[in-house]
Every structure is written in structure tokens, then in C-alpha cells.
PDB file of C-alpha atoms in Angstrom:
ATOM      1  CA  MET A  11       0.000   0.000   0.000  1.00  0.00           C
ATOM      2  CA  ALA A  12       1.374   3.428  -0.950  1.00  0.00           C
ATOM      3  CA  LYS A  13       2.176   5.778   1.863  1.00  0.00           C
ATOM      4  CA  MET A  14       0.424   9.142   2.049  1.00  0.00           C
ATOM      5  CA  THR A  15       2.674  12.101   1.541  1.00  0.00           C
ATOM      6  CA  ARG A  16       2.103  15.745   2.184  1.00  0.00           C
ATOM      7  CA  GLY A  17       0.657  17.549  -0.751  1.00  0.00           C
ATOM      8  CA  SER A  18      -1.071  14.487  -2.091  1.00  0.00           C
ATOM      9  CA  GLY A  19      -4.437  16.055  -1.354  1.00  0.00           C
ATOM     10  CA  ALA A  20      -5.396  13.470   1.248  1.00  0.00           C
ATOM     11  CA  ARG A  21      -7.175  14.815   4.324  1.00  0.00           C
ATOM     12  CA  PRO A  22      -6.980  13.420   7.832  1.00  0.00           C
ATOM     13  CA  PRO A  23     -10.039  11.492   8.886  1.00  0.00           C
ATOM     14  CA  HIS A  24     -12.838  13.650  10.255  1.00  0.00           C
ATOM     15  CA  ARG A  25     -13.303  13.462  14.011  1.00  0.00           C
ATOM     16  CA  ALA A  26     -16.661  14.245  15.525  1.00  0.00           C
ATOM     17  CA  PRO A  27     -16.522  16.956  18.189  1.00  0.00           C
ATOM     18  CA  ARG A  28     -16.708  15.662  21.721  1.00  0.00           C
ATOM     19  CA  THR A  29     -19.897  16.020  23.652  1.00  0.00           C
ATOM     20  CA  ALA A  30     -20.610  15.744  27.354  1.00  0.00           C
ATOM     21  CA  ALA A  31     -21.638  12.097  26.990  1.00  0.00           C
ATOM     22  CA  GLY A  32     -19.462  11.307  23.964  1.00  0.00           C
ATOM     23  CA  ARG A  33     -22.504  11.044  21.687  1.00  0.00           C
ATOM     24  CA  GLY A  34     -25.249  13.162  20.276  1.00  0.00           C
ATOM     25  CA  THR A  35     -25.278  16.948  19.921  1.00  0.00           C
ATOM     26  CA  LEU A  36     -22.829  19.439  21.306  1.00  0.00           C
ATOM     27  CA  GLU A  37     -23.573  20.624  24.832  1.00  0.00           C
ATOM     28  CA  PRO A  38     -24.124  24.411  24.874  1.00  0.00           C
ATOM     29  CA  ALA A  39     -21.860  26.518  27.044  1.00  0.00           C
ATOM     30  CA  ARG A  40     -23.320  26.995  30.482  1.00  0.00           C
ATOM     31  CA  ARG A  41     -24.150  30.524  31.517  1.00  0.00           C
ATOM     32  CA  PRO A  42     -24.303  31.680  35.101  1.00  0.00           C
ATOM     33  CA  ALA A  43     -27.839  32.216  36.319  1.00  0.00           C
ATOM     34  CA  ALA A  44     -28.877  35.853  36.365  1.00  0.00           C
ATOM     35  CA  ASP A  45     -28.820  37.376  39.809  1.00  0.00           C
ATOM     36  CA  ARG A  46     -32.241  38.959  40.145  1.00  0.00           C
ATOM     37  CA  SER A  47     -31.085  40.956  43.177  1.00  0.00           C
ATOM     38  CA  ASP A  48     -28.917  43.062  40.830  1.00  0.00           C
ATOM     39  CA  SER A  49     -31.732  43.668  38.328  1.00  0.00           C
ATOM     40  CA  PRO A  50     -32.352  47.316  37.330  1.00  0.00           C
ATOM     41  CA  ALA A  51     -36.073  46.510  37.301  1.00  0.00           C
ATOM     42  CA  LEU A  52     -35.842  45.359  40.918  1.00  0.00           C
ATOM     43  CA  ASP A  53     -33.909  48.501  41.914  1.00  0.00           C
ATOM     44  CA  LEU A  54     -36.624  50.664  40.376  1.00  0.00           C
ATOM     45  CA  GLY A  55     -39.407  48.560  41.875  1.00  0.00           C
ATOM     46  CA  ARG A  56     -37.990  48.784  45.390  1.00  0.00           C
ATOM     47  CA  THR A  57     -37.737  52.562  45.121  1.00  0.00           C
ATOM     48  CA  ALA A  58     -41.314  52.797  43.843  1.00  0.00           C
ATOM     49  CA  ARG A  59     -42.569  50.693  46.744  1.00  0.00           C
ATOM     50  CA  ARG A  60     -40.631  52.726  49.310  1.00  0.00           C
ATOM     51  CA  LEU A  61     -42.000  56.009  47.915  1.00  0.00           C
ATOM     52  CA  ARG A  62     -45.537  54.635  47.841  1.00  0.00           C
ATOM     53  CA  GLU A  63     -45.409  53.332  51.419  1.00  0.00           C
ATOM     54  CA  SER A  64     -43.819  56.539  52.746  1.00  0.00           C
ATOM     55  CA  GLN A  65     -46.928  58.388  51.533  1.00  0.00           C
ATOM     56  CA  ASN A  66     -49.325  55.776  52.976  1.00  0.00           C
ATOM     57  CA  LEU A  67     -50.657  54.991  49.504  1.00  0.00           C
ATOM     58  CA  THR A  68     -52.074  51.613  48.493  1.00  0.00           C
ATOM     59  CA  LEU A  69     -51.285  49.717  45.309  1.00  0.00           C
ATOM     60  CA  ALA A  70     -54.740  50.672  44.031  1.00  0.00           C
ATOM     61  CA  ASP A  71     -54.142  54.380  44.778  1.00  0.00           C
ATOM     62  CA  VAL A  72     -50.945  54.568  42.748  1.00  0.00           C
ATOM     63  CA  ALA A  73     -52.068  52.176  40.012  1.00  0.00           C
ATOM     64  CA  GLY A  74     -55.186  54.270  39.427  1.00  0.00           C
ATOM     65  CA  ARG A  75     -53.160  57.478  39.131  1.00  0.00           C
ATOM     66  CA  ALA A  76     -50.675  55.837  36.760  1.00  0.00           C
ATOM     67  CA  GLN A  77     -53.487  54.164  34.754  1.00  0.00           C
ATOM     68  CA  ILE A  78     -52.087  50.673  35.150  1.00  0.00           C
ATOM     69  CA  SER A  79     -53.505  47.647  36.965  1.00  0.00           C
ATOM     70  CA  SER A  80     -52.719  46.909  40.613  1.00  0.00           C
ATOM     71  CA  ALA A  81     -51.372  43.516  39.533  1.00  0.00           C
ATOM     72  CA  MET A  82     -48.973  45.180  37.086  1.00  0.00           C
ATOM     73  CA  LEU A  83     -47.788  47.602  39.776  1.00  0.00           C
ATOM     74  CA  SER A  84     -47.215  44.699  42.180  1.00  0.00           C
ATOM     75  CA  ARG A  85     -45.089  42.894  39.566  1.00  0.00           C
ATOM     76  CA  LEU A  86     -43.191  46.099  38.881  1.00  0.00           C
ATOM     77  CA  GLU A  87     -42.437  46.669  42.588  1.00  0.00           C
ATOM     78  CA  THR A  88     -41.054  43.147  42.937  1.00  0.00           C
ATOM     79  CA  GLY A  89     -38.896  43.400  39.804  1.00  0.00           C
ATOM     80  CA  ARG A  90     -40.822  40.778  37.841  1.00  0.00           C
ATOM     81  CA  VAL A  91     -41.451  43.142  34.933  1.00  0.00           C
ATOM     82  CA  SER A  92     -39.361  45.851  33.277  1.00  0.00           C
ATOM     83  CA  PRO A  93     -41.519  48.967  32.781  1.00  0.00           C
ATOM     84  CA  SER A  94     -41.524  50.995  29.590  1.00  0.00           C
ATOM     85  CA  LEU A  95     -40.389  54.616  29.581  1.00  0.00           C
ATOM     86  CA  GLU A  96     -44.032  55.713  29.405  1.00  0.00           C
ATOM     87  CA  THR A  97     -44.862  53.637  32.499  1.00  0.00           C
ATOM     88  CA  ILE A  98     -41.879  55.039  34.417  1.00  0.00           C
ATOM     89  CA  VAL A  99     -43.006  58.600  33.670  1.00  0.00           C
ATOM     90  CA  ALA A 100     -46.637  57.829  34.593  1.00  0.00           C
ATOM     91  CA  LEU A 101     -45.564  56.096  37.802  1.00  0.00           C
ATOM     92  CA  SER A 102     -43.273  58.934  38.852  1.00  0.00           C
ATOM     93  CA  GLN A 103     -46.111  61.422  38.328  1.00  0.00           C
ATOM     94  CA  ALA A 104     -48.453  59.202  40.353  1.00  0.00           C
ATOM     95  CA  LEU A 105     -45.919  59.218  43.208  1.00  0.00           C
ATOM     96  CA  GLY A 106     -45.340  62.973  42.939  1.00  0.00           C
ATOM     97  CA  VAL A 107     -41.642  62.722  42.052  1.00  0.00           C
ATOM     98  CA  THR A 108     -39.482  63.075  38.965  1.00  0.00           C
ATOM     99  CA  ALA A 109     -38.485  60.046  36.918  1.00  0.00           C
ATOM    100  CA  SER A 110     -34.860  60.607  37.970  1.00  0.00           C
ATOM    101  CA  ILE A 111     -35.789  60.172  41.653  1.00  0.00           C
ATOM    102  CA  LEU A 112     -37.696  57.004  40.831  1.00  0.00           C
ATOM    103  CA  MET A 113     -34.604  55.641  39.061  1.00  0.00           C
ATOM    104  CA  GLN A 114     -32.013  56.947  41.533  1.00  0.00           C
ATOM    105  CA  ARG A 115     -31.103  53.475  42.846  1.00  0.00           C
ATOM    106  CA  VAL A 116     -30.893  51.752  39.441  1.00  0.00           C
ATOM    107  CA  GLY A 117     -27.407  50.309  39.074  1.00  0.00           C
ATOM    108  CA  ALA A 118     -26.231  51.702  42.410  1.00  0.00           C
ATOM    109  CA  GLU A 119     -23.529  49.755  44.215  1.00  0.00           C
ATOM    110  CA  ASP A 120     -24.610  47.810  47.298  1.00  0.00           C
ATOM    111  CA  GLY A 121     -23.225  49.276  50.489  1.00  0.00           C
ATOM    112  CA  GLY A 122     -22.771  52.741  48.973  1.00  0.00           C
ATOM    113  CA  ALA A 123     -23.621  55.863  50.929  1.00  0.00           C
ATOM    114  CA  GLN A 124     -26.644  57.929  49.958  1.00  0.00           C
ATOM    115  CA  LEU A 125     -26.260  61.715  49.884  1.00  0.00           C
ATOM    116  CA  ILE A 126     -29.294  64.009  49.992  1.00  0.00           C
ATOM    117  CA  ARG A 127     -28.361  67.637  49.364  1.00  0.00           C
ATOM    118  CA  ALA A 128     -30.032  70.467  51.273  1.00  0.00           C
ATOM    119  CA  GLY A 129     -33.562  70.973  49.970  1.00  0.00           C
ATOM    120  CA  GLU A 130     -33.550  67.782  47.871  1.00  0.00           C
ATOM    121  CA  GLY A 131     -35.354  65.437  50.283  1.00  0.00           C
ATOM    122  CA  LEU A 132     -38.561  63.930  48.942  1.00  0.00           C
ATOM    123  CA  GLU A 133     -41.534  65.933  50.237  1.00  0.00           C
ATOM    124  CA  THR A 134     -44.224  63.589  51.533  1.00  0.00           C
ATOM    125  CA  VAL A 135     -47.708  64.057  52.956  1.00  0.00           C
ATOM    126  CA  ARG A 136     -48.599  62.469  56.274  1.00  0.00           C
ATOM    127  CA  SER A 137     -52.130  61.150  56.590  1.00  0.00           C
ATOM    128  CA  GLY A 138     -54.514  63.694  58.119  1.00  0.00           C
ATOM    129  CA  THR A 139     -52.370  66.793  57.660  1.00  0.00           C
ATOM    130  CA  ARG A 140     -53.041  69.290  54.934  1.00  0.00           C
ATOM    131  CA  ARG A 141     -51.215  72.613  55.071  1.00  0.00           C
ATOM    132  CA  GLY A 142     -48.636  74.775  56.823  1.00  0.00           C
ATOM    133  CA  HIS A 143     -46.071  72.010  57.175  1.00  0.00           C
ATOM    134  CA  THR A 144     -43.734  69.755  55.230  1.00  0.00           C
ATOM    135  CA  TYR A 145     -42.196  66.344  55.804  1.00  0.00           C
ATOM    136  CA  HIS A 146     -39.020  65.761  53.798  1.00  0.00           C
ATOM    137  CA  LEU A 147     -37.913  62.123  53.577  1.00  0.00           C
ATOM    138  CA  LEU A 148     -34.117  62.179  53.861  1.00  0.00           C
ATOM    139  CA  ALA A 149     -33.328  58.637  52.672  1.00  0.00           C
ATOM    140  CA  ALA A 150     -34.928  56.056  50.380  1.00  0.00           C
ATOM    141  CA  GLN A 151     -34.034  52.545  51.462  1.00  0.00           C
ATOM    142  CA  ARG A 152     -33.588  49.377  49.450  1.00  0.00           C
ATOM    143  CA  GLY A 153     -34.898  46.003  50.492  1.00  0.00           C
ATOM    144  CA  PRO A 154     -38.258  44.372  51.104  1.00  0.00           C
ATOM    145  CA  ARG A 155     -38.722  45.788  54.634  1.00  0.00           C
ATOM    146  CA  LYS A 156     -38.474  49.228  56.169  1.00  0.00           C
ATOM    147  CA  VAL A 157     -35.671  49.559  58.675  1.00  0.00           C
ATOM    148  CA  PHE A 158     -35.934  53.264  59.410  1.00  0.00           C
ATOM    149  CA  GLU A 159     -37.380  56.500  57.997  1.00  0.00           C
ATOM    150  CA  PRO A 160     -35.676  59.866  58.635  1.00  0.00           C
ATOM    151  CA  PHE A 161     -37.719  63.043  58.138  1.00  0.00           C
ATOM    152  CA  LEU A 162     -36.957  66.753  58.320  1.00  0.00           C
ATOM    153  CA  VAL A 163     -40.247  68.228  59.582  1.00  0.00           C
ATOM    154  CA  THR A 164     -41.256  71.896  59.245  1.00  0.00           C
ATOM    155  CA  LEU A 165     -44.417  73.221  60.928  1.00  0.00           C
ATOM    156  CA  ASN A 166     -45.702  76.756  60.300  1.00  0.00           C
ATOM    157  CA  ASP A 167     -49.477  76.883  60.757  1.00  0.00           C
ATOM    158  CA  ARG A 168     -50.441  77.460  64.399  1.00  0.00           C
ATOM    159  CA  SER A 169     -54.156  77.031  63.677  1.00  0.00           C
ATOM    160  CA  GLU A 170     -53.897  73.502  62.320  1.00  0.00           C
ATOM    161  CA  VAL A 171     -55.336  70.671  64.384  1.00  0.00           C
ATOM    162  CA  PHE A 172     -53.104  67.625  64.053  1.00  0.00           C
ATOM    163  CA  PRO A 173     -54.418  64.063  64.212  1.00  0.00           C
ATOM    164  CA  GLY A 174     -52.924  61.411  66.454  1.00  0.00           C
ATOM    165  CA  PHE A 175     -50.375  59.327  64.566  1.00  0.00           C
ATOM    166  CA  GLN A 176     -49.704  55.657  65.227  1.00  0.00           C
ATOM    167  CA  HIS A 177     -47.179  53.365  63.544  1.00  0.00           C
ATOM    168  CA  PRO A 178     -44.915  50.391  64.323  1.00  0.00           C
ATOM    169  CA  GLY A 179     -41.497  50.851  65.861  1.00  0.00           C
ATOM    170  CA  VAL A 180     -39.867  53.609  67.908  1.00  0.00           C
ATOM    171  CA  GLU A 181     -39.717  57.314  67.001  1.00  0.00           C
ATOM    172  CA  PHE A 182     -36.937  59.742  67.880  1.00  0.00           C
ATOM    173  CA  ILE A 183     -37.510  63.522  67.638  1.00  0.00           C
ATOM    174  CA  HIS A 184     -34.788  66.174  67.912  1.00  0.00           C
ATOM    175  CA  MET A 185     -35.843  69.845  67.949  1.00  0.00           C
ATOM    176  CA  LEU A 186     -33.916  72.264  65.755  1.00  0.00           C
ATOM    177  CA  SER A 187     -35.960  75.469  66.108  1.00  0.00           C
ATOM    178  CA  GLY A 188     -39.236  76.781  67.537  1.00  0.00           C
ATOM    179  CA  ILE A 189     -41.235  75.647  70.565  1.00  0.00           C
ATOM    180  CA  LEU A 190     -43.630  72.715  70.303  1.00  0.00           C
ATOM    181  CA  HIS A 191     -46.074  71.035  72.681  1.00  0.00           C
ATOM    182  CA  TYR A 192     -45.989  67.370  71.690  1.00  0.00           C
ATOM    183  CA  ARG A 193     -48.427  64.759  73.023  1.00  0.00           C
ATOM    184  CA  HIS A 194     -47.669  61.083  73.519  1.00  0.00           C
ATOM    185  CA  GLY A 195     -50.505  59.085  75.012  1.00  0.00           C
ATOM    186  CA  ARG A 196     -51.781  60.904  78.117  1.00  0.00           C
ATOM    187  CA  TYR A 197     -48.700  63.120  78.464  1.00  0.00           C
ATOM    188  CA  SER A 198     -47.700  66.387  76.833  1.00  0.00           C
ATOM    189  CA  TYR A 199     -44.083  67.563  76.492  1.00  0.00           C
ATOM    190  CA  VAL A 200     -42.762  71.061  75.737  1.00  0.00           C
ATOM    191  CA  LEU A 201     -39.923  70.736  73.244  1.00  0.00           C
ATOM    192  CA  LYS A 202     -37.368  73.499  72.619  1.00  0.00           C
ATOM    193  CA  PRO A 203     -34.257  73.633  70.368  1.00  0.00           C
ATOM    194  CA  GLY A 204     -31.816  70.902  71.380  1.00  0.00           C
ATOM    195  CA  ASP A 205     -34.465  68.778  73.129  1.00  0.00           C
ATOM    196  CA  THR A 206     -34.931  65.119  72.207  1.00  0.00           C
ATOM    197  CA  LEU A 207     -37.994  62.924  72.691  1.00  0.00           C
ATOM    198  CA  THR A 208     -38.042  59.147  72.100  1.00  0.00           C
ATOM    199  CA  PHE A 209     -41.234  57.096  72.311  1.00  0.00           C
ATOM    200  CA  ARG A 210     -43.172  54.039  71.121  1.00  0.00           C
ATOM    201  CA  GLY A 211     -44.893  54.636  67.812  1.00  0.00           C
ATOM    202  CA  ASP A 212     -47.894  52.414  68.518  1.00  0.00           C
ATOM    203  CA  VAL A 213     -49.152  54.868  71.161  1.00  0.00           C
ATOM    204  CA  ALA A 214     -51.124  57.822  69.723  1.00  0.00           C
ATOM    205  CA  HIS A 215     -48.850  60.847  69.365  1.00  0.00           C
ATOM    206  CA  GLY A 216     -48.405  64.104  67.485  1.00  0.00           C
ATOM    207  CA  PRO A 217     -48.057  67.897  67.722  1.00  0.00           C
ATOM    208  CA  GLU A 218     -50.523  69.392  70.210  1.00  0.00           C
ATOM    209  CA  ARG A 219     -49.720  73.122  70.093  1.00  0.00           C
ATOM    210  CA  LEU A 220     -47.264  75.180  68.091  1.00  0.00           C
ATOM    211  CA  GLU A 221     -46.063  77.797  70.565  1.00  0.00           C
ATOM    212  CA  LYS A 222     -43.340  79.369  68.453  1.00  0.00           C
ATOM    213  CA  VAL A 223     -43.050  78.961  64.682  1.00  0.00           C
ATOM    214  CA  PRO A 224     -41.405  78.075  62.411  1.00  0.00           C
ATOM    215  CA  ILE A 225     -40.739  74.711  64.007  1.00  0.00           C
ATOM    216  CA  ARG A 226     -38.093  72.438  62.516  1.00  0.00           C
ATOM    217  CA  MET A 227     -37.228  69.028  63.873  1.00  0.00           C
ATOM    218  CA  LEU A 228     -35.636  65.771  62.862  1.00  0.00           C
ATOM    219  CA  SER A 229     -37.900  62.739  63.160  1.00  0.00           C
ATOM    220  CA  LEU A 230     -36.429  59.247  62.919  1.00  0.00           C
ATOM    221  CA  ILE A 231     -38.747  56.221  62.907  1.00  0.00           C
ATOM    222  CA  ILE A 232     -36.972  52.923  63.602  1.00  0.00           C
ATOM    223  CA  TYR A 233     -38.866  49.758  62.751  1.00  0.00           C
ATOM    224  CA  ALA A 234     -38.371  46.450  64.526  1.00  0.00           C
ATOM    225  CA  THR A 235     -36.617  43.758  62.482  1.00  0.00           C
ATOM    226  CA  GLU A 236     -37.239  40.041  62.689  1.00  0.00           C
ATOM    227  CA  GLU A 237     -34.580  37.982  64.453  1.00  0.00           C
ATOM    228  CA  HIS A 238     -33.263  34.993  62.543  1.00  0.00           C
TER     229      HIS A 238
END
């Protein structure tokens, strides 16, 4: 039998590519599973939920304003759907913020600090109050549960009658300016600049009389977390 030589045009025998089992079709390259916790849709959804809850709004309230279904809003808040630009704009308007605030946490690094410049805190409305005051939310948290909520509170209208607030957790108030009579349960406390009051949030509380305006104070609500 003649030996094959280079240049004779003969080709080496074809070898089938190896597969995982040695037979059948090629096994596709494995891709790492997507980490849903890093999803931009989830970042946006968490911010939307935090803004909604800080204003004591229900899913139906916000969905109606944004002209989407409550089910769609629920999926959006949990990152199970990526909203269109039109939906982002409609949702931001329903929450009373700009689209940039709604998207402020998209792509943000975990563990990063959050800076709120003077005058840039989200203005929110507390249930039962209408005029002569503002509540600025100083931080928007990530995560499925509230840990704390810091507010810069300004009160100007002496004639307003405030309702009694109740909420989970503990509240911490630090007076910056003005003189305020603040009720907690059966007791009333006169608060002046530099004074601090800490109390349980599940007992009815709130401003009783505005003695000297404008009143400015820091309010920090700390929610209990589950122990694992």
C-alpha cells in the first residue's frame, strides 16, 4: 500500500466533536444564572414601593393614578417586569416625584452611601395633615422591609389641628428650632431647640400646640426587624 505524503491532497479522517456524553449533539456553554437581586427593574421597583409606602398609599391608589392595573404595579415593585419609559413617567407622576428620583437606585452599588443635598429630600404628605407644614424624607431605602425613615419636619401653621399618629417601631424627635407642645398618650411635652424625645410609635402621638413657629425638627422612625 502506498504511503500518504504531504501535498497528495489526502485529508486526515474527520473526528466528531466531543460532547458531554461522547454522543449526540454538542452541549451548549453553560451561563451563570442571572442574579435577580442586581436587576435594574428590581432597583426601580424597590424605590417605587418605598416612595408609595412613605406616603401611605395603596397599590390601588398609585395604580389608578398611573393608569395601570394593581397587579402590574405589584409585579413592577417586585422586579418581575421591566416597565416601559411611558410607564416610568406615569408612575413617577403618580408618586409625585421626577423620573430621575424614581430611578435613583438603578445600578447603584450595594453598600454605597446615599447623599441628599439640602432641599432635595422627597416631600411627603402624612395622613390627616393638609397645610402649613412639610415632611421631607431624607433617605430612600432598598430592600423588602423598612428599617428606618428619617424626616426633616417643618411646621408653620399654628391654627392647624393635628391628628394622632400611630405606627410600628420607635420614634426619635430632635428639635432644631421653635417651641412645640408634643403629646404622647396621656402626656404632653414642651420641646425646645436641642431637646430630644423618644417614644413608642404604637401609642397615639403628634403635635398638640405650636407655641413658636417656624418649628423644625428631625424625626427618625426605627422599625423592629425580625430575628433569625
